[in-house]
Amino acid sequence: MNKFGVIGNPIDHSLSPMIHHEFAKEFDIEISYEKILSPVEAFNLTAEKFISTGGIGFNITLPFKINAYSFSKDLTEDAKAAGAVNTIKVDNNKIYGENTDGKGLVNDLEKNLKQTLQDKEILIIGAGGATRGILKPILDKNPEKILIANRTKEKSLRLVNEFSEYGKVCGFGIDQIKSKPVDIVINATSTSIDGTMLNLPKGLCEGAVCYDLMYGSVTPFMKWALKDSALVVSDGLGMLVEQAALSFEFWLGKKPVTLPVINLIKETVGL
Ligand code: ATR
């Protein structure tokens, strides 16, 4: 049987086993997919143990995506740009690292929410690991401009510098966001975890597609965007399923259909 899993800490909440078992059913493939809790200081040991017991692929979630990057011997372009790995494949004893988060977001926006990114002005709020992970896949879709606004301005400027070759990214402090509407607003801060609302100018989301990378509840950002007359408001559940589909494809070379799985999770888990 093909042995997969997801390593994180905490890991109890993970929906990945359910998602991957649904994908496997689509192709009539038997897989195992387990949740693996790793001690924070022992990612490599946990990963090595999983591989030595027959694991051929695994996902990596918080707080280990940077550890997984160092653990990988061969990195995809998306993983290199993200500086983090969320999917590892073991083949012939070689460890391949990929990052499907950004493409997962792009696929959710394009396939499920029917939005195009080309020529769009996109504001990303936050400049941490989540933002770094989505920048290249969004830039690959040729938007007009990406604005990065962060509480700590220097961090957004650092990202602008890292992605300067594209000539399309600019950065500033979160307090410098203008009230002028943009096409797409992405909340990539960790504020949705603790329920904090960002202080955003009125009119920013008017007519815009507003996307929160978090899933599991209607976040304060989503509530605010709805009030500010956003055209579309979404949480990150679709991104979660799409990034999983890309991992599944990376491991098994098969592209699962995702919409029924997104709907199933909404029904069964009540998201
Ligand atoms: P992740 O990997 O999820 O991106 P991170 O690297 O810790 O996590 O980044 C968290 C992001 O949320 C950062 O951009 C952080 O802003 P700072 O760089 O200024 O710390 C942002 N963030 C967290 N709490 C915030 C708050 N209350 N208001 C605004 N931004 C916040």
PDB file of N, CA, C and O and ligand atoms in Angstrom, residues 62 125-131 149-153 155 174 188-191 193-194 196-198 214, ligand 1:
ATOM      1  N   LEU A  62       2.622  23.514   9.826  1.00  0.00           N
ATOM      2  CA  LEU A  62       3.283  24.311  10.862  1.00  0.00           C
ATOM      3  C   LEU A  62       3.798  23.435  11.998  1.00  0.00           C
ATOM      4  O   LEU A  62       3.116  22.499  12.372  1.00  0.00           O
ATOM      5  N   ILE A 125      -1.831  41.424   2.285  1.00  0.00           N
ATOM      6  CA  ILE A 125      -1.555  41.982   3.610  1.00  0.00           C
ATOM      7  C   ILE A 125      -0.800  40.927   4.404  1.00  0.00           C
ATOM      8  O   ILE A 125      -1.264  39.794   4.540  1.00  0.00           O
ATOM      9  N   GLY A 126       0.386  41.304   4.888  1.00  0.00           N
ATOM     10  CA  GLY A 126       1.269  40.363   5.580  1.00  0.00           C
ATOM     11  C   GLY A 126       2.508  40.109   4.745  1.00  0.00           C
ATOM     12  O   GLY A 126       2.456  40.182   3.503  1.00  0.00           O
ATOM     13  N   ALA A 127       3.621  39.853   5.420  1.00  0.00           N
ATOM     14  CA  ALA A 127       4.880  39.606   4.696  1.00  0.00           C
ATOM     15  C   ALA A 127       5.677  38.483   5.359  1.00  0.00           C
ATOM     16  O   ALA A 127       6.901  38.493   5.354  1.00  0.00           O
ATOM     17  N   GLY A 128       4.949  37.514   5.916  1.00  0.00           N
ATOM     18  CA  GLY A 128       5.612  36.372   6.551  1.00  0.00           C
ATOM     19  C   GLY A 128       5.762  35.212   5.568  1.00  0.00           C
ATOM     20  O   GLY A 128       5.735  35.398   4.348  1.00  0.00           O
ATOM     21  N   GLY A 129       5.882  34.013   6.133  1.00  0.00           N
ATOM     22  CA  GLY A 129       6.078  32.820   5.322  1.00  0.00           C
ATOM     23  C   GLY A 129       4.926  32.561   4.364  1.00  0.00           C
ATOM     24  O   GLY A 129       5.142  32.105   3.232  1.00  0.00           O
ATOM     25  N   ALA A 130       3.710  32.847   4.794  1.00  0.00           N
ATOM     26  CA  ALA A 130       2.544  32.593   3.933  1.00  0.00           C
ATOM     27  C   ALA A 130       2.635  33.450   2.661  1.00  0.00           C
ATOM     28  O   ALA A 130       2.368  32.970   1.558  1.00  0.00           O
ATOM     29  N   THR A 131       3.022  34.705   2.823  1.00  0.00           N
ATOM     30  CA  THR A 131       3.139  35.598   1.654  1.00  0.00           C
ATOM     31  C   THR A 131       4.269  35.150   0.731  1.00  0.00           C
ATOM     32  O   THR A 131       4.093  35.071  -0.490  1.00  0.00           O
ATOM     33  N   ALA A 149       1.558  44.895   1.881  1.00  0.00           N
ATOM     34  CA  ALA A 149       1.461  45.803   3.027  1.00  0.00           C
ATOM     35  C   ALA A 149       1.673  45.003   4.304  1.00  0.00           C
ATOM     36  O   ALA A 149       1.010  43.987   4.515  1.00  0.00           O
ATOM     37  N   ASN A 150       2.599  45.451   5.121  1.00  0.00           N
ATOM     38  CA  ASN A 150       2.869  44.703   6.353  1.00  0.00           C
ATOM     39  C   ASN A 150       3.028  45.645   7.542  1.00  0.00           C
ATOM     40  O   ASN A 150       3.489  46.782   7.391  1.00  0.00           O
ATOM     41  N   ARG A 151       2.612  45.122   8.713  1.00  0.00           N
ATOM     42  CA  ARG A 151       2.761  45.902   9.954  1.00  0.00           C
ATOM     43  C   ARG A 151       4.212  46.359  10.108  1.00  0.00           C
ATOM     44  O   ARG A 151       4.487  47.527  10.353  1.00  0.00           O
ATOM     45  N   THR A 152       5.146  45.426   9.935  1.00  0.00           N
ATOM     46  CA  THR A 152       6.562  45.792   9.961  1.00  0.00           C
ATOM     47  C   THR A 152       6.991  46.060   8.512  1.00  0.00           C
ATOM     48  O   THR A 152       7.186  45.129   7.730  1.00  0.00           O
ATOM     49  N   LYS A 153       7.113  47.336   8.192  1.00  0.00           N
ATOM     50  CA  LYS A 153       7.352  47.734   6.797  1.00  0.00           C
ATOM     51  C   LYS A 153       8.600  47.071   6.211  1.00  0.00           C
ATOM     52  O   LYS A 153       8.616  46.648   5.042  1.00  0.00           O
ATOM     53  N   LYS A 155       9.842  44.244   6.508  1.00  0.00           N
ATOM     54  CA  LYS A 155       9.663  42.875   6.005  1.00  0.00           C
ATOM     55  C   LYS A 155       9.019  42.873   4.616  1.00  0.00           C
ATOM     56  O   LYS A 155       9.338  42.040   3.777  1.00  0.00           O
ATOM     57  N   ILE A 174       1.443  48.698   6.662  1.00  0.00           N
ATOM     58  CA  ILE A 174      -0.001  48.452   6.621  1.00  0.00           C
ATOM     59  C   ILE A 174      -0.787  49.758   6.814  1.00  0.00           C
ATOM     60  O   ILE A 174      -1.881  49.929   6.289  1.00  0.00           O
ATOM     61  N   ALA A 188      -2.940  37.577   4.317  1.00  0.00           N
ATOM     62  CA  ALA A 188      -1.937  36.540   4.596  1.00  0.00           C
ATOM     63  C   ALA A 188      -1.281  36.792   5.945  1.00  0.00           C
ATOM     64  O   ALA A 188      -0.188  36.302   6.211  1.00  0.00           O
ATOM     65  N   THR A 189      -1.962  37.557   6.806  1.00  0.00           N
ATOM     66  CA  THR A 189      -1.436  37.738   8.158  1.00  0.00           C
ATOM     67  C   THR A 189      -1.943  36.592   9.029  1.00  0.00           C
ATOM     68  O   THR A 189      -2.846  35.851   8.636  1.00  0.00           O
ATOM     69  N   SER A 190      -1.377  36.496  10.218  1.00  0.00           N
ATOM     70  CA  SER A 190      -1.842  35.456  11.137  1.00  0.00           C
ATOM     71  C   SER A 190      -2.940  35.978  12.055  1.00  0.00           C
ATOM     72  O   SER A 190      -3.309  35.322  13.018  1.00  0.00           O
ATOM     73  N   THR A 191      -3.511  37.148  11.733  1.00  0.00           N
ATOM     74  CA  THR A 191      -4.523  37.741  12.629  1.00  0.00           C
ATOM     75  C   THR A 191      -5.786  36.893  12.730  1.00  0.00           C
ATOM     76  O   THR A 191      -6.474  36.945  13.747  1.00  0.00           O
ATOM     77  N   ILE A 193      -6.035  33.825  13.133  1.00  0.00           N
ATOM     78  CA  ILE A 193      -5.880  32.776  14.146  1.00  0.00           C
ATOM     79  C   ILE A 193      -6.359  33.294  15.500  1.00  0.00           C
ATOM     80  O   ILE A 193      -7.075  32.615  16.215  1.00  0.00           O
ATOM     81  N   ASP A 194      -5.968  34.531  15.840  1.00  0.00           N
ATOM     82  CA  ASP A 194      -6.385  35.040  17.157  1.00  0.00           C
ATOM     83  C   ASP A 194      -7.603  35.955  17.081  1.00  0.00           C
ATOM     84  O   ASP A 194      -8.006  36.562  18.081  1.00  0.00           O
ATOM     85  N   THR A 196      -8.047  38.819  15.591  1.00  0.00           N
ATOM     86  CA  THR A 196      -7.808  40.271  15.589  1.00  0.00           C
ATOM     87  C   THR A 196      -8.250  40.871  14.248  1.00  0.00           C
ATOM     88  O   THR A 196      -8.010  40.282  13.201  1.00  0.00           O
ATOM     89  N   MET A 197      -8.846  42.050  14.300  1.00  0.00           N
ATOM     90  CA  MET A 197      -9.181  42.732  13.049  1.00  0.00           C
ATOM     91  C   MET A 197      -8.080  43.700  12.673  1.00  0.00           C
ATOM     92  O   MET A 197      -7.504  44.383  13.523  1.00  0.00           O
ATOM     93  N   LEU A 198      -7.763  43.734  11.393  1.00  0.00           N
ATOM     94  CA  LEU A 198      -6.770  44.682  10.892  1.00  0.00           C
ATOM     95  C   LEU A 198      -7.438  46.044  10.754  1.00  0.00           C
ATOM     96  O   LEU A 198      -8.640  46.122  10.502  1.00  0.00           O
ATOM     97  N   MET A 214      -6.813  31.735   5.791  1.00  0.00           N
ATOM     98  CA  MET A 214      -7.292  30.860   6.867  1.00  0.00           C
ATOM     99  C   MET A 214      -8.584  30.168   6.448  1.00  0.00           C
ATOM    100  O   MET A 214      -9.333  30.695   5.636  1.00  0.00           O
TER     101      MET A 214
HETATM  102  P1  ATR B   1       3.061  32.971   8.425  1.00  0.00           P
HETATM  103  O1  ATR B   1       4.040  31.896   8.210  1.00  0.00           O
HETATM  104  O2  ATR B   1       1.649  32.517   8.711  1.00  0.00           O
HETATM  105  O3  ATR B   1       3.102  34.028   7.370  1.00  0.00           O
HETATM  106  P2  ATR B   1       4.580  34.687  10.113  1.00  0.00           P
HETATM  107  O4  ATR B   1       5.767  34.448   9.257  1.00  0.00           O
HETATM  108  O5  ATR B   1       4.741  34.656  11.602  1.00  0.00           O
HETATM  109  O6  ATR B   1       3.469  33.614   9.833  1.00  0.00           O
HETATM  110  O7  ATR B   1       3.894  36.040   9.664  1.00  0.00           O
HETATM  111  C1  ATR B   1       2.745  36.532  10.258  1.00  0.00           C
HETATM  112  C2  ATR B   1       2.297  37.778   9.500  1.00  0.00           C
HETATM  113  O8  ATR B   1       1.113  38.316  10.119  1.00  0.00           O
HETATM  114  C3  ATR B   1       3.324  38.880   9.515  1.00  0.00           C
HETATM  115  O9  ATR B   1       3.238  39.594   8.308  1.00  0.00           O
HETATM  116  C4  ATR B   1       2.854  39.738  10.707  1.00  0.00           C
HETATM  117  O10 ATR B   1       3.278  41.078  10.658  1.00  0.00           O
HETATM  118  P3  ATR B   1       4.736  41.480  11.237  1.00  0.00           P
HETATM  119  O11 ATR B   1       5.721  41.086  10.177  1.00  0.00           O
HETATM  120  O12 ATR B   1       4.669  42.940  11.440  1.00  0.00           O
HETATM  121  O13 ATR B   1       4.909  40.698  12.515  1.00  0.00           O
HETATM  122  C5  ATR B   1       1.362  39.657  10.502  1.00  0.00           C
HETATM  123  N1  ATR B   1       0.616  39.980  11.734  1.00  0.00           N
HETATM  124  C6  ATR B   1       0.491  39.218  12.841  1.00  0.00           C
HETATM  125  N2  ATR B   1      -0.287  39.844  13.771  1.00  0.00           N
HETATM  126  C7  ATR B   1      -0.657  41.029  13.224  1.00  0.00           C
HETATM  127  C8  ATR B   1      -1.477  42.123  13.660  1.00  0.00           C
HETATM  128  N3  ATR B   1      -2.077  42.114  14.849  1.00  0.00           N
HETATM  129  N4  ATR B   1      -1.648  43.163  12.816  1.00  0.00           N
HETATM  130  C9  ATR B   1      -1.061  43.172  11.592  1.00  0.00           C
HETATM  131  N5  ATR B   1      -0.290  42.171  11.121  1.00  0.00           N
HETATM  132  C10 ATR B   1      -0.085  41.119  11.921  1.00  0.00           C
END
